[in-house]
Every structure is written in structure tokens, then in C-alpha cells.
Amino acid sequence: MSQSPVSDPIQPPHAYTEPKKSNTGCILLGVGGGCLIVLLVCGGLIGTGVFGVFAMIKSSEPYTESLSRAQSNVELQSVIGDPIEASALVQGNINLNNDDGEADLNYSVSGPNGSATVHVIGTKADGSWDYSRMDATTADGTTIDLLVD
């Protein structure tokens, strides 16, 4: 009997290799960062537009005239106190077409003793504003006409 030599080849030990790293985290970070930038840019544009509209309304004659009258009105001062300050927000609209236009505005004013809502309705013809309504309504429901001197 002959024996055949059994060859037991010696296998070299497997070298340690690190598992492949996934790029998923980098991709998600890139996509998320891109979306965040888009949201910030869009938000900035919208914010700029809103700020521009408020600035335009606050520089309009109906707003400035009504605020001036509210701040100098003795009856309103006696109810909400002095000084009278306007809030940052204005509701309503102003439509202008050359020397003609319309305005319908509401905004809050406040003093040390309370607050009121100013409402202005006016039309502009040939460059001159005419107000059909300009009053302040206090928290207790009292309406003070700001057109009366």
C-alpha cells in the first residue's frame, strides 16, 4: 500500500480589511444642507418682501397722519396714557395709481395705561387725501374720532 502524501496547503491568514464605509451620511448631510440653504434664501426673500410692504404702508400719508392725530389726541391720551406708540404690524391695504388711490388700514397703538386700534379709510384724488374714517377704538369699546380737532 502506498500512501500518497496528503498535501495540506497552508493557507495564509486572511489580512484584516476594514468594511467599506457608506457614503449615505455624507449624501444626507449634503442634501439636508442644500435644502436648508434653499429654505433660508426663500425665507429671506419673503421676509424682505413683507418688511418692504410694511415700510411702504408706514411711510404712507394715511398711516403717518392717523398716527400723528392719535398721538396728539387728548381724549385718547387720557384713556391709554402718554406717550402713544404704534405697533409694528399694520393690517389693510393701500392702492395708489398716480395721484389717485384708496387706503383702508388698521393698526394698534398703546400707551402706559392701555391700547387701542386705529382704523383709517381714505381716498386720494388729484394728489390729496380725503378721510371718511379715522378713529381709535379702545379696549373697553370706546370709539374716539380722530378727524375732530
XYZ file of N, CA and C in Angstrom:
447
model
N 0.791 -1.136 0.000
C 0.000 0.000 0.000
C 0.851 1.221 0.000
N 0.478 1.894 -0.837
C 1.266 3.099 -0.866
C 0.427 4.257 -0.376
N 1.062 4.954 0.309
C 0.356 6.123 0.853
C 0.721 7.327 0.018
N -0.286 7.999 -0.296
C 0.002 9.225 -1.029
C 0.086 10.360 -0.027
N 1.056 11.093 -0.236
C 1.174 12.183 0.739
C 0.006 13.132 0.603
N -0.579 13.435 1.667
C -1.688 14.392 1.680
C -1.068 15.763 1.814
N -1.386 16.493 0.856
C -0.831 17.834 0.961
C -1.856 18.729 1.616
N -1.412 19.310 2.593
C -2.272 20.258 3.317
C -1.694 21.629 3.075
N -2.202 22.197 2.027
C -1.595 23.500 1.744
C -1.869 24.469 2.885
N -0.903 25.173 3.186
C -1.033 26.140 4.269
C -1.614 27.405 3.668
N -2.716 27.711 4.211
C -3.410 28.918 3.745
C -2.844 30.108 4.505
N -2.510 31.128 3.792
C -2.032 32.305 4.515
C -3.195 32.937 5.278
N -2.911 33.451 6.418
C -4.020 34.054 7.178
C -4.590 35.232 6.396
N -5.891 35.374 6.523
C -6.574 36.484 5.829
C -6.159 37.803 6.454
N -5.807 38.691 5.606
C -5.454 40.022 6.098
C -6.744 40.742 6.485
N -6.694 41.508 7.557
C -7.877 42.239 8.027
C -8.138 43.413 7.088
N -9.317 43.458 6.582
C -9.703 44.601 5.747
C -10.901 45.268 6.414
N -10.851 46.604 6.445
C -11.970 47.336 7.049
C -13.168 47.236 6.132
N -14.336 47.147 6.737
C -15.525 47.102 5.889
C -15.673 48.435 5.160
N -16.273 48.368 3.996
C -16.454 49.592 3.222
C -17.367 50.541 3.978
N -16.970 51.813 3.965
C -17.778 52.817 4.645
C -18.865 53.284 3.697
N -20.004 53.565 4.281
C -21.146 54.025 3.499
C -21.067 55.530 3.284
N -21.441 55.974 2.147
C -21.492 57.402 1.840
C -22.867 57.992 2.140
N -23.751 57.194 2.680
C -25.108 57.644 2.923
C -25.153 58.869 3.829
N -24.357 58.899 4.884
C -24.341 60.040 5.804
C -23.917 61.315 5.113
N -22.900 61.220 4.280
C -22.435 62.405 3.543
C -23.488 62.881 2.564
N -24.130 61.951 1.901
C -25.172 62.319 0.935
C -26.336 62.999 1.656
N -26.762 62.407 2.768
C -27.866 63.006 3.523
C -27.497 64.385 4.056
N -26.270 64.534 4.504
C -25.818 65.830 5.005
C -25.796 66.862 3.882
N -25.337 66.466 2.719
C -25.301 67.366 1.572
C -26.691 67.783 1.119
N -27.591 66.813 1.026
C -28.968 67.112 0.613
C -29.663 67.968 1.680
N -29.490 67.604 2.929
C -30.105 68.375 4.015
C -29.572 69.791 4.081
N -28.264 69.953 3.921
C -27.661 71.283 3.924
C -28.149 72.114 2.745
N -28.272 71.483 1.592
C -28.786 72.180 0.405
C -30.218 72.639 0.601
N -31.042 71.765 1.178
C -32.433 72.144 1.456
C -32.499 73.276 2.473
N -31.646 73.242 3.463
C -31.620 74.303 4.471
C -31.250 75.637 3.833
N -30.285 75.623 2.946
C -29.887 76.865 2.260
C -31.036 77.394 1.421
N -31.723 76.519 0.702
C -32.869 76.946 -0.114
C -33.951 77.548 0.780
N -34.242 76.916 1.913
C -35.258 77.441 2.830
C -34.861 78.800 3.391
N -33.600 78.969 3.746
C -33.138 80.251 4.274
C -33.219 81.350 3.222
N -32.840 81.039 2.001
C -32.912 82.039 0.932
C -34.363 82.427 0.665
N -35.250 81.434 0.553
C -36.673 81.727 0.319
C -37.258 82.515 1.489
N -36.932 82.117 2.700
C -37.414 82.839 3.881
C -36.917 84.263 3.910
N -35.670 84.451 3.524
C -35.113 85.802 3.473
C -35.808 86.667 2.443
N -36.105 86.089 1.284
C -36.806 86.845 0.243
C -38.218 87.205 0.684
N -38.902 86.272 1.295
C -40.257 86.544 1.779
C -40.213 87.594 2.883
N -39.280 87.453 3.802
C -39.147 88.432 4.887
C -38.843 89.822 4.370
N -37.980 89.903 3.365
C -37.660 91.197 2.768
C -38.882 91.804 2.114
N -39.668 90.989 1.442
C -40.893 91.476 0.806
C -41.894 91.992 1.819
N -42.092 91.235 2.889
C -43.028 91.652 3.936
C -42.537 92.934 4.600
N -41.255 93.002 4.899
C -40.695 94.207 5.507
C -40.881 95.403 4.585
N -40.681 95.199 3.296
C -40.848 96.275 2.323
C -42.273 96.781 2.268
N -43.236 95.878 2.327
C -44.641 96.277 2.310
C -44.973 97.069 3.567
N -44.537 96.592 4.734
C -44.802 97.332 5.978
C -44.144 98.708 5.944
N -42.933 98.778 5.410
C -42.242 100.063 5.327
C -42.994 101.023 4.413
N -43.508 100.510 3.291
C -44.263 101.356 2.372
C -45.543 101.876 3.030
N -46.262 100.985 3.705
C -47.509 101.399 4.355
C -47.218 102.405 5.465
N -46.171 102.149 6.257
C -45.862 103.052 7.367
C -45.350 104.413 6.906
N -44.892 104.510 5.683
C -44.458 105.805 5.179
C -45.569 106.525 4.415
N -46.733 105.878 4.306
C -47.838 106.487 3.571
C -48.485 107.606 4.386
N -49.103 108.521 3.682
C -49.753 109.643 4.356
C -50.915 109.205 5.260
N -51.772 108.257 4.839
C -52.854 107.842 5.749
C -52.329 107.308 7.083
N -51.253 106.534 7.047
C -50.681 105.996 8.286
C -50.064 107.107 9.127
N -49.197 107.913 8.519
C -48.491 108.941 9.301
C -49.460 109.991 9.847
N -50.465 110.359 9.052
C -51.454 111.354 9.511
C -52.284 110.801 10.669
N -52.744 109.562 10.538
C -53.576 108.980 11.607
C -52.758 108.767 12.883
N -51.502 108.353 12.758
C -50.658 108.159 13.943
C -50.399 109.501 14.623
N -50.123 110.522 13.843
C -49.899 111.851 14.412
C -51.128 112.339 15.170
N -52.302 112.130 14.569
C -53.547 112.550 15.236
C -53.812 111.733 16.499
N -53.515 110.425 16.441
C -53.716 109.582 17.626
C -52.788 110.023 18.754
N -51.535 110.313 18.427
C -50.562 110.692 19.450
C -50.861 112.056 20.067
N -51.533 112.924 19.340
C -51.828 114.259 19.876
C -53.257 114.407 20.388
N -54.051 113.334 20.318
C -55.440 113.409 20.754
C -55.528 113.329 22.277
N -56.044 114.385 22.895
C -56.103 114.485 24.354
C -57.007 113.411 24.948
N -58.136 113.144 24.276
C -59.073 112.134 24.787
C -58.439 110.744 24.780
N -57.740 110.402 23.711
C -57.074 109.100 23.638
C -55.947 109.022 24.666
N -55.213 110.110 24.841
C -54.148 110.141 25.849
C -54.704 109.906 27.248
N -55.895 110.457 27.527
C -56.472 110.280 28.862
C -56.887 108.838 29.125
N -57.195 108.097 28.051
C -57.624 106.703 28.227
C -56.433 105.749 28.274
N -55.509 105.846 27.307
C -54.407 104.859 27.254
C -53.080 105.421 27.750
N -53.018 106.702 28.036
C -51.795 107.295 28.564
C -50.921 107.883 27.474
N -49.876 108.544 27.921
C -48.948 109.209 27.017
C -47.527 108.839 27.431
N -46.632 108.450 26.578
C -46.665 108.565 25.127
C -47.420 107.410 24.463
N -47.943 107.688 23.279
C -48.659 106.696 22.482
C -47.711 106.209 21.391
N -47.538 104.896 21.333
C -46.633 104.267 20.356
C -47.421 103.306 19.479
N -47.042 103.212 18.218
C -47.689 102.290 17.280
C -47.036 100.919 17.340
N -47.829 99.883 17.072
C -47.277 98.527 16.997
C -46.526 98.360 15.684
N -45.808 97.264 15.559
C -45.012 97.010 14.356
C -45.873 96.551 13.181
N -47.002 95.931 13.469
C -47.833 95.355 12.415
C -48.943 96.302 11.983
N -49.206 96.308 10.678
C -50.291 97.088 10.099
C -51.096 96.142 9.220
N -52.420 96.169 9.364
C -53.294 95.360 8.520
C -54.020 96.276 7.560
N -54.356 95.763 6.395
C -55.113 96.534 5.437
C -54.368 96.674 4.137
N -54.774 97.685 3.364
C -54.134 97.859 2.070
C -54.176 99.310 1.630
N -53.273 99.629 0.732
C -53.212 100.927 0.079
C -53.055 100.662 -1.411
N -53.929 101.252 -2.206
C -53.844 101.147 -3.656
C -53.611 102.538 -4.202
N -52.517 102.723 -4.916
C -52.189 104.024 -5.489
C -52.061 103.904 -6.997
N -52.576 104.910 -7.693
C -52.458 104.990 -9.139
C -52.209 106.445 -9.484
N -50.933 106.791 -9.617
C -50.522 108.180 -9.849
C -51.023 109.067 -8.710
N -51.907 110.021 -8.993
C -52.393 110.943 -7.960
C -53.710 110.504 -7.345
N -54.137 109.280 -7.607
C -55.384 108.753 -7.058
C -55.088 107.492 -6.256
N -55.990 107.170 -5.338
C -55.789 105.947 -4.577
C -56.812 105.755 -3.484
N -56.653 104.648 -2.781
C -57.530 104.275 -1.668
C -56.684 103.669 -0.566
N -57.141 103.861 0.664
C -56.456 103.252 1.810
C -57.496 102.750 2.805
N -57.217 101.605 3.374
C -58.041 101.033 4.446
C -57.072 100.315 5.380
N -56.735 100.946 6.498
C -55.706 100.437 7.399
C -56.232 100.246 8.814
N -55.674 99.261 9.502
C -55.896 99.017 10.926
C -54.547 98.751 11.574
N -54.308 99.362 12.713
C -53.091 99.066 13.474
C -53.339 99.405 14.936
N -52.536 98.844 15.797
C -52.685 99.050 17.234
C -51.751 100.154 17.708
N -52.225 100.908 18.677
C -51.386 101.869 19.391
C -51.508 101.539 20.870
N -50.481 101.876 21.623
C -50.531 101.590 23.052
C -49.858 102.710 23.826
N -50.308 102.838 25.048
C -49.728 103.787 25.980
C -49.494 103.071 27.303
N -49.051 103.783 28.317
C -48.772 103.146 29.603
C -50.008 102.532 30.274
N -51.209 103.014 29.913
C -52.420 102.553 30.595
C -53.314 101.666 29.747
N -52.921 101.348 28.536
C -53.778 100.506 27.702
C -53.432 100.610 26.236
N -54.366 100.123 25.413
C -54.140 100.124 23.973
C -55.435 100.430 23.240
N -55.297 100.696 21.953
C -56.449 100.981 21.097
C -56.105 100.543 19.683
N -57.135 100.394 18.859
C -56.959 100.060 17.455
C -57.363 101.261 16.623
N -56.465 101.702 15.759
C -56.737 102.825 14.870
C -57.210 102.266 13.534
N -58.303 102.852 13.019
C -58.845 102.445 11.719
C -58.920 103.686 10.843
N -58.368 103.582 9.637
C -58.318 104.696 8.690
C -58.880 104.233 7.352
N -59.824 105.002 6.809
C -60.321 104.780 5.458
C -60.217 106.114 4.736
N -59.553 106.120 3.597
C -59.402 107.355 2.852
C -59.299 107.128 1.366
N -59.573 108.186 0.613
C -59.402 108.153 -0.835
C -58.526 109.327 -1.239
N -57.741 109.093 -2.257
C -56.843 110.125 -2.759
C -57.301 110.510 -4.162
N -57.549 111.794 -4.364
C -57.942 112.284 -5.681
C -57.105 113.516 -5.994
N -56.537 113.520 -7.161
C -55.687 114.637 -7.603
C -54.585 114.965 -6.593
N -54.042 113.939 -5.976
C -52.913 114.118 -5.072
C -53.274 114.481 -3.641
N -54.560 114.592 -3.334
C -54.981 114.999 -1.991
C -55.828 113.900 -1.339
N -55.482 113.597 -0.080
C -56.216 112.567 0.660
C -57.442 113.167 1.340
N -58.562 112.413 1.289
C -59.792 112.766 1.997
C -60.185 111.538 2.811
N -60.356 111.717 4.120
C -60.615 110.582 5.010
C -62.088 110.514 5.378
N -62.688 109.360 5.141
C -64.077 109.148 5.555
C -64.137 108.555 6.953
N -63.040 107.964 7.381
C -62.987 107.397 8.736
C -61.555 107.453 9.238
N -61.411 107.932 10.470
C -60.132 107.895 11.163
C -60.469 107.927 12.643
N -60.436 106.750 13.266
C -60.806 106.686 14.677
C -59.955 105.671 15.415
N -60.052 105.742 16.735
C -59.357 104.796 17.609
C -60.394 104.156 18.519
N -60.385 102.837 18.590
C -61.297 102.100 19.458
C -60.480 101.493 20.594
N -60.834 101.874 21.814
C -60.092 101.400 22.982
C -60.549 100.001 23.375
N -59.849 99.401 24.318
C -60.154 98.035 24.755
C -61.549 97.921 25.347
N -62.068 98.998 25.954
C -63.416 98.921 26.524
C -64.511 99.232 25.502
N -64.137 99.430 24.228
C -65.111 99.644 23.165
C -65.412 101.103 22.856
N -64.787 102.014 23.550
C -64.994 103.438 23.291
C -64.316 103.808 21.976
N -65.066 104.500 21.103
C -64.514 104.951 19.831
C -64.273 106.451 19.894
N -63.046 106.820 19.556
C -62.645 108.238 19.587
C -62.371 108.677 18.154
N -63.115 109.671 17.691
C -62.979 110.179 16.321
C -61.708 111.035 16.244
N -60.784 110.644 15.370
C -59.523 111.375 15.229
C -59.621 112.484 14.174
N -60.747 112.563 13.465
C -60.926 113.611 12.477
C -61.416 114.901 13.097
N -61.954 114.813 14.320
C -62.439 116.008 15.019
C -61.247 116.672 15.663
N -61.112 117.971 15.413
C -59.988 118.712 16.018
C -60.339 119.215 17.384
